[in-house]
CSV table of C-alpha atoms in Angstrom, one decimal:
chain,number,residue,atom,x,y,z
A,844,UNK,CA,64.6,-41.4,-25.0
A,845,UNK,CA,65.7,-37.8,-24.4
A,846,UNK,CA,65.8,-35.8,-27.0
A,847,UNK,CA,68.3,-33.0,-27.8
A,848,UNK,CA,66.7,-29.2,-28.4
A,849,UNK,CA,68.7,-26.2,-30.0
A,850,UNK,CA,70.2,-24.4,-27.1
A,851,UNK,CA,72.5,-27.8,-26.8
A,852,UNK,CA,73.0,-28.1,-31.0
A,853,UNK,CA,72.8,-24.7,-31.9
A,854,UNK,CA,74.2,-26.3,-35.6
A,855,UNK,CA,70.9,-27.1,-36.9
A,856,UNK,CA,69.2,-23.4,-36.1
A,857,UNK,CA,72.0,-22.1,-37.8
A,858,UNK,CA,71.3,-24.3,-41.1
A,859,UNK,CA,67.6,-23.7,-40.8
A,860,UNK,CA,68.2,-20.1,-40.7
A,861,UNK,CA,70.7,-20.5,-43.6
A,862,UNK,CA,67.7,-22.4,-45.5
A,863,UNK,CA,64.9,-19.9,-44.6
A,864,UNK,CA,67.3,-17.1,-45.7
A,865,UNK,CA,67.5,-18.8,-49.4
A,866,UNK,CA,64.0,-19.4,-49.6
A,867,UNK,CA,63.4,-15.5,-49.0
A,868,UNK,CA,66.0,-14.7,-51.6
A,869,UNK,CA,64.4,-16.7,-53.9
A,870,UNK,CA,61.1,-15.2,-53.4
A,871,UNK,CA,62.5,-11.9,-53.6
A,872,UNK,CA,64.8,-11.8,-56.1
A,873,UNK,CA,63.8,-15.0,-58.3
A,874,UNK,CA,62.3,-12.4,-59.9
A,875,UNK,CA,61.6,-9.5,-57.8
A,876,UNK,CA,58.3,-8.6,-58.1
A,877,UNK,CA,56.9,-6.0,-55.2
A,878,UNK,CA,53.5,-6.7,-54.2
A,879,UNK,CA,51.0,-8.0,-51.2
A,880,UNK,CA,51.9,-11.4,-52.3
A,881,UNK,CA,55.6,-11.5,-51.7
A,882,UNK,CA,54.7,-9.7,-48.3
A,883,UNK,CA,53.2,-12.1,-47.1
A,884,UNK,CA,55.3,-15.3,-48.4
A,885,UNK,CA,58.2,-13.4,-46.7
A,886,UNK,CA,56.0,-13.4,-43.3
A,887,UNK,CA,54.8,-17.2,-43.7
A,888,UNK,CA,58.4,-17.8,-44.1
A,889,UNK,CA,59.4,-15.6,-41.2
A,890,UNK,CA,56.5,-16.8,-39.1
A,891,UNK,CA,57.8,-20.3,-39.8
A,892,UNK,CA,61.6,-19.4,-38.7
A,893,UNK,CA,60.2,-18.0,-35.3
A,894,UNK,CA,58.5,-21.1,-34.6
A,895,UNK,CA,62.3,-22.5,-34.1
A,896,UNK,CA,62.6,-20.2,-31.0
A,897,UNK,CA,59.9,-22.1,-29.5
A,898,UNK,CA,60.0,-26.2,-29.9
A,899,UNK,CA,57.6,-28.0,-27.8
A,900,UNK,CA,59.2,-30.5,-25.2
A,901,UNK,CA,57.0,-32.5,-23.4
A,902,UNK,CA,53.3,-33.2,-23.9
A,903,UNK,CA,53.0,-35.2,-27.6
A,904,UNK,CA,49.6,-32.9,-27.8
A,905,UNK,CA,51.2,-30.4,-28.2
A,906,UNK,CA,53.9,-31.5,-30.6
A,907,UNK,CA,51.2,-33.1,-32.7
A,908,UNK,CA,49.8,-29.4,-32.6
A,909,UNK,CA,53.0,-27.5,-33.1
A,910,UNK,CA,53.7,-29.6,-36.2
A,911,UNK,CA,50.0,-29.3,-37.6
A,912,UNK,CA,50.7,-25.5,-37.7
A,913,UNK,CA,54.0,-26.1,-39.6
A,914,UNK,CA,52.1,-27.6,-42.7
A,915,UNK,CA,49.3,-25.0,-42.4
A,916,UNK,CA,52.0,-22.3,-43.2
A,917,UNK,CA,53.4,-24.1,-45.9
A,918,UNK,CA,50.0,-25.1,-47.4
A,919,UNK,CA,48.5,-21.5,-46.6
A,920,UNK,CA,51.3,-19.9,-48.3
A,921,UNK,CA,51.8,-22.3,-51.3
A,922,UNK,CA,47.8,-22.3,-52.3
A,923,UNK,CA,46.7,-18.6,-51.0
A,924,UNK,CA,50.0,-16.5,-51.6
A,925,UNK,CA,51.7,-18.3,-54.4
A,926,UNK,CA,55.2,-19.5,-52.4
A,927,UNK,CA,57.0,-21.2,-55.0
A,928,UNK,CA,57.9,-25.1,-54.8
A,929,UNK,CA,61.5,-24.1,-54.2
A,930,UNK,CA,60.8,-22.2,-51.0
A,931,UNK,CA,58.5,-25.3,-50.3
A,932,UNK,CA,61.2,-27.6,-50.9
A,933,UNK,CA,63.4,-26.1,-48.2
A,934,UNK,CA,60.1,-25.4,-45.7
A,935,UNK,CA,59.5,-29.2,-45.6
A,936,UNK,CA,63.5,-30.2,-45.5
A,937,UNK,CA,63.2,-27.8,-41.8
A,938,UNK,CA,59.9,-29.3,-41.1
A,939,UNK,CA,62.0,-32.6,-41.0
A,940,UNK,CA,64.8,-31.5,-39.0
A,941,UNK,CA,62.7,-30.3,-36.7
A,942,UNK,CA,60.9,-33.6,-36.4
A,943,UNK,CA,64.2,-35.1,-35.2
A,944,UNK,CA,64.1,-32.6,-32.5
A,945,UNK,CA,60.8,-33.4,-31.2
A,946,UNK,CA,59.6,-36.8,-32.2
A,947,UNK,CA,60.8,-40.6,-32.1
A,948,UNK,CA,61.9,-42.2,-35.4
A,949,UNK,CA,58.4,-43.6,-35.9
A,950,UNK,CA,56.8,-40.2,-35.6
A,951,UNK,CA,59.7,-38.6,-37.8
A,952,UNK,CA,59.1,-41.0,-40.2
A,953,UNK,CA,55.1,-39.9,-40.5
A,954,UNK,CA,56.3,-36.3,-40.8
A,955,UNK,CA,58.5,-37.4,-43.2
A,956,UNK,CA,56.0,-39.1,-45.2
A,957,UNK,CA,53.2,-36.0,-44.9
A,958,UNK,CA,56.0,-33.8,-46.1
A,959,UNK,CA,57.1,-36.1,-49.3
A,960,UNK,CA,53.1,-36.0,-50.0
A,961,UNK,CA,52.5,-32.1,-49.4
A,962,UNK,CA,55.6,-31.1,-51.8
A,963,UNK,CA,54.6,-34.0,-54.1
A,964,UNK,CA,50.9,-32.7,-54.4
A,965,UNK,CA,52.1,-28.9,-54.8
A,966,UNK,CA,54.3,-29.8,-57.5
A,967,UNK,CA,52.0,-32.1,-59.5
A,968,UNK,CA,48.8,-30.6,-59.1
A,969,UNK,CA,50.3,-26.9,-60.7
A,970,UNK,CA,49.2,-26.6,-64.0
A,971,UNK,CA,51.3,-26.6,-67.0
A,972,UNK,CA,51.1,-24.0,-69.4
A,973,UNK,CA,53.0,-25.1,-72.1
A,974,UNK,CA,51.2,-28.3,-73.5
A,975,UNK,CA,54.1,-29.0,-75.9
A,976,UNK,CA,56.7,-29.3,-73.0
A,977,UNK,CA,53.8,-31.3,-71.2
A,978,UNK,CA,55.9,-34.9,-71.2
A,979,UNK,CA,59.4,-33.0,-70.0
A,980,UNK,CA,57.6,-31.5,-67.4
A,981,UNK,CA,56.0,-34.3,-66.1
A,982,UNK,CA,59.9,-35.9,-66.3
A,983,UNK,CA,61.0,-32.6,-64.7
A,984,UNK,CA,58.4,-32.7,-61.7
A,985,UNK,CA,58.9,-36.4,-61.2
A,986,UNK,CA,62.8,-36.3,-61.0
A,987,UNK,CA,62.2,-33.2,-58.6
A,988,UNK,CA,60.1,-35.8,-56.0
A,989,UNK,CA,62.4,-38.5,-56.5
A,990,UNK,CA,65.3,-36.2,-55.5
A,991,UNK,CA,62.9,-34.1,-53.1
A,992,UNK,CA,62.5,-37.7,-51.2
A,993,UNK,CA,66.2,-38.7,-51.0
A,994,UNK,CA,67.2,-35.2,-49.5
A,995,UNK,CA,64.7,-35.7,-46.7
A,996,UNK,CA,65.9,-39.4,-46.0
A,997,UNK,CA,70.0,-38.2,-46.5
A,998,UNK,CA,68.8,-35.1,-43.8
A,999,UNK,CA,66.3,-37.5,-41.5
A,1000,UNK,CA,70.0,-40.1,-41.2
A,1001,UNK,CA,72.2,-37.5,-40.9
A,1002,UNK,CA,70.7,-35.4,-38.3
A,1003,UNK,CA,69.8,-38.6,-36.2
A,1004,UNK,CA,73.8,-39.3,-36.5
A,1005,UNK,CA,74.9,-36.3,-35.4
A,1006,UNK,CA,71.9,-35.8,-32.8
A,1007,UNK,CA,72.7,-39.5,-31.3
A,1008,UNK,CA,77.0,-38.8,-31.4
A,1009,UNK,CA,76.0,-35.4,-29.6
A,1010,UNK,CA,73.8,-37.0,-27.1
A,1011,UNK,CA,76.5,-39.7,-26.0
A,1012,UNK,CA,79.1,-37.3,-25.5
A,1013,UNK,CA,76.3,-35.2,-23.5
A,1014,UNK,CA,75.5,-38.7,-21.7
A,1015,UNK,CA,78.6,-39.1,-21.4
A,1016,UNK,CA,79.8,-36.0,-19.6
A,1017,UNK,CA,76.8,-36.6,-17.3
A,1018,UNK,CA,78.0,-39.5,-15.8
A,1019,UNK,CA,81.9,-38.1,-15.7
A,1020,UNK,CA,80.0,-35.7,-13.6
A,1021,UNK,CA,78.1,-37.8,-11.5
A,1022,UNK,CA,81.1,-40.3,-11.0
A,1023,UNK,CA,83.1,-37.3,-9.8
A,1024,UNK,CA,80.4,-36.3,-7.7
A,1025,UNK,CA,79.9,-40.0,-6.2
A,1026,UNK,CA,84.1,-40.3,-6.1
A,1027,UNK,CA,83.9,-37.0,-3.7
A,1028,UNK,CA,81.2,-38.6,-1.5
A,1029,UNK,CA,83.0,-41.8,-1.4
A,1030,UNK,CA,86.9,-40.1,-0.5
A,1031,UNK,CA,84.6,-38.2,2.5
A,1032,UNK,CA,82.7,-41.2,3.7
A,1033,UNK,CA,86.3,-42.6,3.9
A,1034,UNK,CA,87.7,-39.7,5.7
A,1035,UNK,CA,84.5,-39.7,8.5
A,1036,UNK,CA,85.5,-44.0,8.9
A,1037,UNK,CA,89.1,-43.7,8.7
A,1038,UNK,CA,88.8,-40.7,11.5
A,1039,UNK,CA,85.9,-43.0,13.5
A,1040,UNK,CA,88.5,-46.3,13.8
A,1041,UNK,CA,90.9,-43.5,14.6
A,1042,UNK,CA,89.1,-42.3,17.3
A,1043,UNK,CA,88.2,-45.8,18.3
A,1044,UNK,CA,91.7,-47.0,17.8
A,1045,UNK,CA,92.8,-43.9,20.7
A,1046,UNK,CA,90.0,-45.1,23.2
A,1047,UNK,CA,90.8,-48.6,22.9
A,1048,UNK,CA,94.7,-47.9,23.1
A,1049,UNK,CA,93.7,-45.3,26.5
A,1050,UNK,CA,91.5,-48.5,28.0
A,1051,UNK,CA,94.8,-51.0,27.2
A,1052,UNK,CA,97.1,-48.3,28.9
A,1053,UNK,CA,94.9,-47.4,32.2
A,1054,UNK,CA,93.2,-51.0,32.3
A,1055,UNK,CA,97.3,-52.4,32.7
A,1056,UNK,CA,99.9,-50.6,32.6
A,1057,UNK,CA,98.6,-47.5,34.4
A,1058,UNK,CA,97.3,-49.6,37.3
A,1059,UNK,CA,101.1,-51.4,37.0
A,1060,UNK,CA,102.7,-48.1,37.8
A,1061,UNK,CA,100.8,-47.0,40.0
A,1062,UNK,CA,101.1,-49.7,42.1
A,1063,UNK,CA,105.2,-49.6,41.3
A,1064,UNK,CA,105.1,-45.8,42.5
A,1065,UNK,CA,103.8,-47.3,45.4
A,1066,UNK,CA,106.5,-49.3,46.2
A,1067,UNK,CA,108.9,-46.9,45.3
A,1068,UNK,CA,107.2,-45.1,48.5
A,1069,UNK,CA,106.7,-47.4,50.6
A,1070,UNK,CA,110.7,-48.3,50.3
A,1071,UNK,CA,111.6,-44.6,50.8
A,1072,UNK,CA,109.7,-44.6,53.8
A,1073,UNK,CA,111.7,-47.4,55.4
A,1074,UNK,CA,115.2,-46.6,53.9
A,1075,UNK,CA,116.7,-45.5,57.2
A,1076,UNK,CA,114.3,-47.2,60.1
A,1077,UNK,CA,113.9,-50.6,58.3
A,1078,UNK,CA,116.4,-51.5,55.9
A,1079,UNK,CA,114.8,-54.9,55.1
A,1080,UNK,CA,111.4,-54.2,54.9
A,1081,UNK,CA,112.3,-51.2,52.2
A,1082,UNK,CA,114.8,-53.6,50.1
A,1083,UNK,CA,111.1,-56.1,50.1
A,1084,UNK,CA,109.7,-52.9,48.8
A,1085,UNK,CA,112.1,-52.4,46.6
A,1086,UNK,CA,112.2,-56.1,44.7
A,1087,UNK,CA,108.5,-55.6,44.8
A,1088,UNK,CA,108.6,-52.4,42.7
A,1089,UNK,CA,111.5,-54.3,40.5
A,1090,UNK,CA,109.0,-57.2,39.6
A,1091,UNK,CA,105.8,-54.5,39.2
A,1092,UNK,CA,108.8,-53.0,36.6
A,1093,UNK,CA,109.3,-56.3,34.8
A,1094,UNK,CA,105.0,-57.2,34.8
A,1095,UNK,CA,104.9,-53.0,32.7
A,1096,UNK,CA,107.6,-54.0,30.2
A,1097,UNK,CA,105.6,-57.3,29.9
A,1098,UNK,CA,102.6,-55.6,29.6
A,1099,UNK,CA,103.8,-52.9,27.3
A,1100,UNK,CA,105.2,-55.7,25.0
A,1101,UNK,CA,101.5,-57.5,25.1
A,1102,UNK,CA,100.0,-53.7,24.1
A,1103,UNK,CA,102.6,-53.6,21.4
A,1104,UNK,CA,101.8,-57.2,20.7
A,1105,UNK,CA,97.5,-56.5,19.8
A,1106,UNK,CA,98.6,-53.1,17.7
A,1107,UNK,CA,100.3,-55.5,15.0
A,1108,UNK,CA,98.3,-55.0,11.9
A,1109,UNK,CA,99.6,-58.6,11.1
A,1110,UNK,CA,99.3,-60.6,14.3
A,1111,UNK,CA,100.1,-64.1,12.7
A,1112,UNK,CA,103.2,-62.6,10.9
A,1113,UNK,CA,103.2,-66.0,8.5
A,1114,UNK,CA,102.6,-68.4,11.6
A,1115,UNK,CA,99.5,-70.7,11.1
A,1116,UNK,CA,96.4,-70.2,13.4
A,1117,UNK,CA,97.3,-73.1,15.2
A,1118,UNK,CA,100.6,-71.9,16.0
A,1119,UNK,CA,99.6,-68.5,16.9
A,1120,UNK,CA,97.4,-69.5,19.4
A,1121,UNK,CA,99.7,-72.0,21.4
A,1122,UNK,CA,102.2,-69.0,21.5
A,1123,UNK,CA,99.5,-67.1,22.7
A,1124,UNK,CA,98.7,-70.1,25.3
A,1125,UNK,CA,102.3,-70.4,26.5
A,1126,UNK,CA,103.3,-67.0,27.0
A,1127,UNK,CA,99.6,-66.9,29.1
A,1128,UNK,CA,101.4,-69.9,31.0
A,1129,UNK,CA,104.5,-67.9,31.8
A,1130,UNK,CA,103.0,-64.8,32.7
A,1131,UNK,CA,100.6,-66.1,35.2
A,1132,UNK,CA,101.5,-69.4,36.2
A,1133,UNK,CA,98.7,-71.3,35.1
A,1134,UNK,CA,98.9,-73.8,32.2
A,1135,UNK,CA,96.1,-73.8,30.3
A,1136,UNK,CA,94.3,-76.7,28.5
A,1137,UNK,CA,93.1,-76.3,24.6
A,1138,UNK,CA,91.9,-78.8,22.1
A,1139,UNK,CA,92.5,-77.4,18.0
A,1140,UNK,CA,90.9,-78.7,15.4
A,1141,UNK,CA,90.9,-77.1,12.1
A,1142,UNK,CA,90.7,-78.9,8.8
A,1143,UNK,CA,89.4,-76.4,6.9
A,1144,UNK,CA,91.8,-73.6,5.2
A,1145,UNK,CA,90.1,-70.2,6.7
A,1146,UNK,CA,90.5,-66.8,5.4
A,1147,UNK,CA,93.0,-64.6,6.5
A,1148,UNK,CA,90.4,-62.1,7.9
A,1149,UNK,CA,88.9,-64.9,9.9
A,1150,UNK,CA,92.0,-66.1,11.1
A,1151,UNK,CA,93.2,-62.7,12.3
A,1152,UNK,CA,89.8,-62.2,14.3
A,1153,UNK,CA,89.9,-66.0,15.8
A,1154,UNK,CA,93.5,-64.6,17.2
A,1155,UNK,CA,92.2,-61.6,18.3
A,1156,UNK,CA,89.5,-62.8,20.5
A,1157,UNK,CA,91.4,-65.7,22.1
A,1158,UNK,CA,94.3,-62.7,22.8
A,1159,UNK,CA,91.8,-60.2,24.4
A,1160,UNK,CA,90.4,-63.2,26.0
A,1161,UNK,CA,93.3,-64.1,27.9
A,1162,UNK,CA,94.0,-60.8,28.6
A,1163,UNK,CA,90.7,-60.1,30.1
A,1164,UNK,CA,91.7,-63.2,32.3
A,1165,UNK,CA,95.1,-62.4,33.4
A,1166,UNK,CA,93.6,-58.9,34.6
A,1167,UNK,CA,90.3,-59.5,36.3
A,1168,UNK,CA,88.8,-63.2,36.4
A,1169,UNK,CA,91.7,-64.6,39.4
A,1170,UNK,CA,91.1,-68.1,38.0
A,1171,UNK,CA,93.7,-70.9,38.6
A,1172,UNK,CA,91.9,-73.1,35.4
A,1173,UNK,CA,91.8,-71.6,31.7
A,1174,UNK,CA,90.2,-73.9,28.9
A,1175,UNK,CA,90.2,-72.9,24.9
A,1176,UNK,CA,88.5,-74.9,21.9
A,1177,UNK,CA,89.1,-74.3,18.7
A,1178,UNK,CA,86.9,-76.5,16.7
A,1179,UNK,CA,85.2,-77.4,13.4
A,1180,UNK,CA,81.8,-78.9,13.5
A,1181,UNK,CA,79.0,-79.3,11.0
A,1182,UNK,CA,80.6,-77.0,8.6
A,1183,UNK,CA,80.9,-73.8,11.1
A,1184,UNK,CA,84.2,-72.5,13.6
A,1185,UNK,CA,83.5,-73.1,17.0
A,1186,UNK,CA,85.4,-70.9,19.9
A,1187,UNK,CA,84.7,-71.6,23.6
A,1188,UNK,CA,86.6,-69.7,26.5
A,1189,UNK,CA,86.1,-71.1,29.4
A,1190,UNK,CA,88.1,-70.3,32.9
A,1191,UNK,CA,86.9,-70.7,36.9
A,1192,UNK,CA,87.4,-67.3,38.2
A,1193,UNK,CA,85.6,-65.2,40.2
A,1194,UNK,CA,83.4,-64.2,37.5
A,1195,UNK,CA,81.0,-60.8,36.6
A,1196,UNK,CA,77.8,-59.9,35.9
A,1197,UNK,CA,77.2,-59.3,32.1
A,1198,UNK,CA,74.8,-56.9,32.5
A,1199,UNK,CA,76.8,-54.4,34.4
A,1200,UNK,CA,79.2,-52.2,32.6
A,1201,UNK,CA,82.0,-54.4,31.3
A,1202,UNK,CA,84.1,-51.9,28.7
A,1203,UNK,CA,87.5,-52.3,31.3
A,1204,UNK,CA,87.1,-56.7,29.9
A,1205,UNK,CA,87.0,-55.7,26.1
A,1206,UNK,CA,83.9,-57.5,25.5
A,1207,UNK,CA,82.6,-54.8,22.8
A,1208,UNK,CA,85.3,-55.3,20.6
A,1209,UNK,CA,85.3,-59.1,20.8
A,1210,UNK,CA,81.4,-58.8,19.9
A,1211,UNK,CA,82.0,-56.1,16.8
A,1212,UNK,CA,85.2,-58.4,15.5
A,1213,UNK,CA,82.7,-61.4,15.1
A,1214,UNK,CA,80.1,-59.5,14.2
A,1215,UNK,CA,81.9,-58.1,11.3
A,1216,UNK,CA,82.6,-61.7,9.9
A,1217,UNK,CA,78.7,-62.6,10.5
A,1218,UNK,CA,79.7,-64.5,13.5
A,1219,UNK,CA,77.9,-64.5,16.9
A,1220,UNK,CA,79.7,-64.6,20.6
A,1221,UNK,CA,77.4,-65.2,23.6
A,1222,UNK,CA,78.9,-64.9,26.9
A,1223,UNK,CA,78.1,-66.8,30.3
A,1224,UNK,CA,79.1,-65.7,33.1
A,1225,UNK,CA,77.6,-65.1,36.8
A,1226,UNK,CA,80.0,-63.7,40.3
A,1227,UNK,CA,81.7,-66.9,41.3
A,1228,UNK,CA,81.5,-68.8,38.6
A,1229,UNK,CA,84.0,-68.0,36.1
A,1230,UNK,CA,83.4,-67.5,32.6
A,1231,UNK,CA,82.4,-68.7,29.3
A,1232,UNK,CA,82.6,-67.3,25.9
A,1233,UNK,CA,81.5,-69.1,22.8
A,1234,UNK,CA,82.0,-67.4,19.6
A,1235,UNK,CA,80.2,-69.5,16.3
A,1236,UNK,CA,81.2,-68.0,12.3
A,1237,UNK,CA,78.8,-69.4,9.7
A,1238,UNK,CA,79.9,-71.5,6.3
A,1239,UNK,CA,79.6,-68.9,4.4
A,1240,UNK,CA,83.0,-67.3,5.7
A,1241,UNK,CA,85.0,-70.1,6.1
A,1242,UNK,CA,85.8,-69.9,2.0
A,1243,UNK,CA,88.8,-68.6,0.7
């Protein structure tokens, strides 16, 4: 439990100096009588104030010890120098506000108790000099404990109320701080990802253009050449030039339409996964020529997420194809089995090496989609024997 000290509640060192300054006045003045006596009671009272500068903190020796020399003032100055039970009234009622500072309830409670019994024995054990008032005295000094014991208990609750109120709000301004503190951490961690999938966003957009349509134009330009070059001497062979760069024009809109087609932040657009992916399949058909065989079999309702990196895989999949494998056969599965989504890509072209470098085939991004989702892909593939890519999500991502 941390425990308030005075620099943060400066209130309660103002009302012990406000009770230290009546009990000098009231040695002083009630009556005024100038000797060695009152000097000193003034310094034990003064002494005791400049103990306030100075609470201990830490060790609970040295607490223990700090508040042992608080009673030895009081008790030094009440037996030796004659400090009236009025002045050691308000000396224990700081003794216990202090003890709110320093100690737990239990150990306030034992100061507490030590102080009811030090005022207590000073008060009963003075003699009374006036036998006839003996019995009103005794009332007197007993009603003066009784209401010496519910001050401290009224001070002891109302300190700990405003100490405890004080420390929330000091608690509580901690952890604004900290939140704030954690809130600016967070908005930069954001800003260093967002500016990451940015940057990876460009590269992957730069690979998409130079991988296809680059090498599209280029061979267009080509053309273009080719049919300048035979304008005049051979006007057929440039016009087979020329329908050559027109259908090179038609494959760049195609492929700038497919480019357009993977930056979608919603590739489904409201279609089904199932749906999706025969689109996919027949546009694959028209663009190349080859029909390809699937088999989809999803009972299960899948997340949106997983759905969206299902269609993303099978797309750079078949765009990987189209680019680089030359097959004439493309196979796709799509199925459910013993509670987990299993993709395979199969098709028979000319096939690669996997350990050579393989960013111009997209391979990395197909790996990170699935591994985001706790999925696993594992390709196969060796130089004339096409390529296989199975791609397996666990149970645990196929709730919705």
């Amino acid at each position: 439990m941390v425990r308030l000290t005075y620099p943060s509640f400066r209130l309660l060192l103002y009302l012990e100096w406000l009770l230290l300054a009546t009990a000098v006045f009231m040695e002083v003045l009630l009556p005024f009588q100038l000797s060695w006596s009152l000097v000193l009671r003034v310094g034990a009272i003064a002494a005791f104030g400049l103990m306030s500068f100075t609470p201990p903190t830490s060790r609970l020796a040295t607490k223990l010890f700090y508040t042992a020399v608080e009673f030895g003032l009081i008790w030094l100055a009440a037996t030796l120098d004659g400090l009236s039970t009025r002045s050691v009234f308000l000396l224990c009622l700081v003794l216990v506000m202090r003890s709110c500072l320093i100690f737990k309830l239990s150990g306030q409670l034992v100061v507490l108790g030590l102080s009811l019994l030090s005022y207590g024995t000073l008060l009963l054990s003075k003699p009374i000099v006036a036998q006839k008032f003996k019995l009103a005295v005794w009332d007197w000094r007993f009603s003066n404990v009784l209401l010496f014991s519910l001050t401290l208990v009224f001070a002891l609750l109302l300190i700990n109320a405003l100490l405890a109120e004080r420390q929330s709000r000091e608690q509580l301004q901690i952890a604004h701080q900290e939140l704030e503190i954690t809130h600016k951490q967070l908005r930069e961690y954001a800003l260093r990802i967002e500016d990451q999938a940015t940057l990876q966003e460009r590269n992957r957009i730069a690979r998409e253009i130079h991988d296809g349509l680059g090498h599209t134009l280029a061979a267009q330009t080509i053309q273009i050449n080719n049919a300048l070059l035979f304008w005049q001497s051979n006007n057929d062979k440039a016009l087979t030039f020329v329908k050559q760069a027109k259908q090179l024009g038609a494959e760049a809109l195609l492929e700038i339409r497919r480019s357009v087609s993977v930056l979608r932040s919603k590739p489904l657009q409201g279609q089904s996964l199932e749906s999706a992916i025969e689109k996919l399949l027949t546009n694959f058909q028209q663009t190349t020529g080859i029909k390809p065989s699937y088999k989809i079999n999803l009972p299960l309702s899948l997340p949106t997420e997983l759905n969206t990196t299902l269609y993303r895989i099978v797309q750079e999949s078949l765009t990987n194809i189209y680019k680089h494998a030359q097959a004439t056969g493309v196979t796709v599965e799509l199925l459910s089995h013993a509670g987990m989504i299993h993709l395979v890509i199969e098709d028979n072209g000319k096939g690669f090496n996997p350990t050579q470098n393989t960013t111009g085939f997209g391979l990395q991004g197909m790996r990170e989609r699935a591994s985001a989702l706790g999925g696993e892909l594992n390709l196969h593939s060796q130089p004339g024997t096409g390529c296989r890519i199975c791609v397996s999500f666990p149970p645990s991502k196929l709730l919705l």
